[in-house]
Coordinates of C-alpha atoms in Angstrom, one line a residue:
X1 CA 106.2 108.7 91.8
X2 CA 102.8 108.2 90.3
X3 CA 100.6 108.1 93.4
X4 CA 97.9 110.5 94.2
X5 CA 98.1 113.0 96.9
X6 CA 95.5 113.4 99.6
X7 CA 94.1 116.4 97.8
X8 CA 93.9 114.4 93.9
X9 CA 91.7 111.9 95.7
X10 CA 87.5 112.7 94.6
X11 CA 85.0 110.8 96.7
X12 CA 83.1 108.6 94.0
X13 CA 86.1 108.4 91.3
X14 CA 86.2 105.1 90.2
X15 CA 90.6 104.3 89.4
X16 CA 90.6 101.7 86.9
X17 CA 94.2 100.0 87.2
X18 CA 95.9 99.0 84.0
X19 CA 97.9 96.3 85.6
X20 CA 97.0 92.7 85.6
X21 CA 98.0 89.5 86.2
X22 CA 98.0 86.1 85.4
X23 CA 97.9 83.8 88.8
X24 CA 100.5 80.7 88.3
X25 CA 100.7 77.4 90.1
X26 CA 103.9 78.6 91.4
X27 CA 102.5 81.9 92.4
X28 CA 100.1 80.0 94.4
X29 CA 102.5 77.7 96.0
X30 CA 105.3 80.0 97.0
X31 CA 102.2 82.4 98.8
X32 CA 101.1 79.3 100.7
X33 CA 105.0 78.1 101.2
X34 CA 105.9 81.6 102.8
X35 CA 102.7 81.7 105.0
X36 CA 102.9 78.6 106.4
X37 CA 99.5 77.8 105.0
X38 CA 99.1 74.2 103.7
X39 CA 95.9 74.0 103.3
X40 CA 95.1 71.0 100.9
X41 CA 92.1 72.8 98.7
X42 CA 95.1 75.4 97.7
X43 CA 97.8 72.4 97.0
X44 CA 96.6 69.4 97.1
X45 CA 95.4 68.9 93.3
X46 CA 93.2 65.3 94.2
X47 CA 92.0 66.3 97.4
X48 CA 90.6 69.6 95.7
X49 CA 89.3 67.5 93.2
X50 CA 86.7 65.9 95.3
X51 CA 85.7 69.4 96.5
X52 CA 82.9 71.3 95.0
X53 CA 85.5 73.2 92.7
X54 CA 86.8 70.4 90.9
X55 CA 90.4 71.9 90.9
X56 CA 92.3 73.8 93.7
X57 CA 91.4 77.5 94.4
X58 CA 93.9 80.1 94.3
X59 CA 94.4 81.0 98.5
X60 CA 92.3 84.1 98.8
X61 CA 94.8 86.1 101.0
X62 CA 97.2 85.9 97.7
X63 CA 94.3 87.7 95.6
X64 CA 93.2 90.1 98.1
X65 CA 97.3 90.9 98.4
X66 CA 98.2 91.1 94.8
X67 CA 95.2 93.3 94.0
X68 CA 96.4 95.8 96.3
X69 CA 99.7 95.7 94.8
X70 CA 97.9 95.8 90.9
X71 CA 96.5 99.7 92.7
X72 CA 99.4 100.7 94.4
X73 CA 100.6 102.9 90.7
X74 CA 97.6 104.7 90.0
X75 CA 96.5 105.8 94.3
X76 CA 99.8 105.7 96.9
X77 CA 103.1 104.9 94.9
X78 CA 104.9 107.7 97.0
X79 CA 102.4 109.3 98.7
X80 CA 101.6 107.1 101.3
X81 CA 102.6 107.3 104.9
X82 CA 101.2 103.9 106.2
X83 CA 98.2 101.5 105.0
X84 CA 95.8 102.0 108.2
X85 CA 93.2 98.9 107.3
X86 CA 91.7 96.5 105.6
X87 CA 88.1 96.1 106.2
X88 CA 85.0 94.0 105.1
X89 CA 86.7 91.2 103.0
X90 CA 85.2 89.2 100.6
X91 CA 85.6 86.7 98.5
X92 CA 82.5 86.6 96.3
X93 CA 83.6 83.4 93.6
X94 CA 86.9 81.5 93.5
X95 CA 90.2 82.1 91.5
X96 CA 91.8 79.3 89.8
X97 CA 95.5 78.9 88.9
X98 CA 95.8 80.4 85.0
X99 CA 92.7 83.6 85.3
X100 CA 94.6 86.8 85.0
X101 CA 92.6 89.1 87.5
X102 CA 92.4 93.3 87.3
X103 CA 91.6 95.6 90.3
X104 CA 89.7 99.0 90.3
X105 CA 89.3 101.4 93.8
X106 CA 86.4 103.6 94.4
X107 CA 87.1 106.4 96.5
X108 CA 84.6 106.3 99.4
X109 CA 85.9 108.7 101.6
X110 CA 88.8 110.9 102.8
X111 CA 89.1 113.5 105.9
X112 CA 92.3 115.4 106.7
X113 CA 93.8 114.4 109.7
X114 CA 93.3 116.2 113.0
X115 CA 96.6 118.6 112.5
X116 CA 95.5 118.5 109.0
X117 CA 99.1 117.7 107.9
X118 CA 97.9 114.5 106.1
X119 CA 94.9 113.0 105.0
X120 CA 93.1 109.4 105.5
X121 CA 91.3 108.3 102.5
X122 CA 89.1 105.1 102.2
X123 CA 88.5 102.9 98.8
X124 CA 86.6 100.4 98.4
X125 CA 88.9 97.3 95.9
X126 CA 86.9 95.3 93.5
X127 CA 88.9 93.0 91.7
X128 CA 87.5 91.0 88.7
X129 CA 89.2 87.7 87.1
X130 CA 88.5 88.4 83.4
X131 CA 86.0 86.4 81.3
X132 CA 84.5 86.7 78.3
X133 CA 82.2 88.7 79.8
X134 CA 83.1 91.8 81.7
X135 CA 84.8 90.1 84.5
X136 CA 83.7 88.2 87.4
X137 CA 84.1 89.3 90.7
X138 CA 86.2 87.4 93.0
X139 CA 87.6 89.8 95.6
X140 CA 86.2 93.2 97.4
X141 CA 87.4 95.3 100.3
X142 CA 87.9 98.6 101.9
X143 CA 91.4 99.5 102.4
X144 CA 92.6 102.7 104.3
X145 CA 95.3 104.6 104.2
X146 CA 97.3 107.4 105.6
X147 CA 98.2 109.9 102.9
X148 CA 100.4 112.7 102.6
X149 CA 99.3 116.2 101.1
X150 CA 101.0 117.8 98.3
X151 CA 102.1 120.9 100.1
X152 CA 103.8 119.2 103.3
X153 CA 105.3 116.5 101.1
X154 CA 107.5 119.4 99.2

């Protein structure tokens, strides 16, 4: 277990996530295969070609679900009880099939829960497709979750 209790979490520590990834065609393909989502800009290489992208985008859904999985190590890999929400979504600049993206998670808030056997903590996900620059960012949101203290955990 490498997750953070409610107690480890700081309000303003910044988690930067060592995990990244690399976002294949197939990746891409077998998101919008299991989701029933066959929208052409995501599959469809020469409609997506006429499209102000020039290519086909990478479906956004996929990147905003694979970055929470690149933070679950580092914030609730055994100490969560549930993910509560995901809130304010966006999706800033488009990913492409072949940019390897990384995630980091701002704590932005956290309050124990009225029996004060667990705790909910916010953080607020920016996830960055790597450049030559420092990254661009092509995904952000505040995700919630229910998480359990160290001493009613043992």
């Amino acid at each position: 277990m490498t997750g953070l209790y409610y107690e480890e979490f700081e309000i303003g520590e910044t988690i930067e996530h060592e995990k990244r990834r690399t976002i294949s065609e197939r990746d891409n393909q077998q998101f919008c295969d299991m989701t029933m989502n066959q929208q052409p800009l995501h599959l469809d290489a020469e409609f997506a070609a006429e499209t102000e992208f020039g290519e086909r985008l990478v479906n956004g859904l996929y990147t905003m679900s694979l970055a929470v999985g690149l933070t679950i190590p580092e914030t609730t890999d055994g100490t969560i009880v549930a993910n509560l929400s995901y809130d304010n979504v966006e999706h800033p600049n488009p990913v492409f099939h072949g940019d390897t993206i990384r995630a980091q998670s701002t704590v932005t808030d956290k309050r124990e829960t009225s029996d004060g056997d667990r705790g909910v903590v916010t953080m607020h996900v920016e996830v960055f497709k790597l450049t030559d620059a420092d990254g661009v960012l092509v995904c952000e949101f505040d995700r919630t979750v229910l998480s359990l203290k160290r001493d009613t955990a043992e």
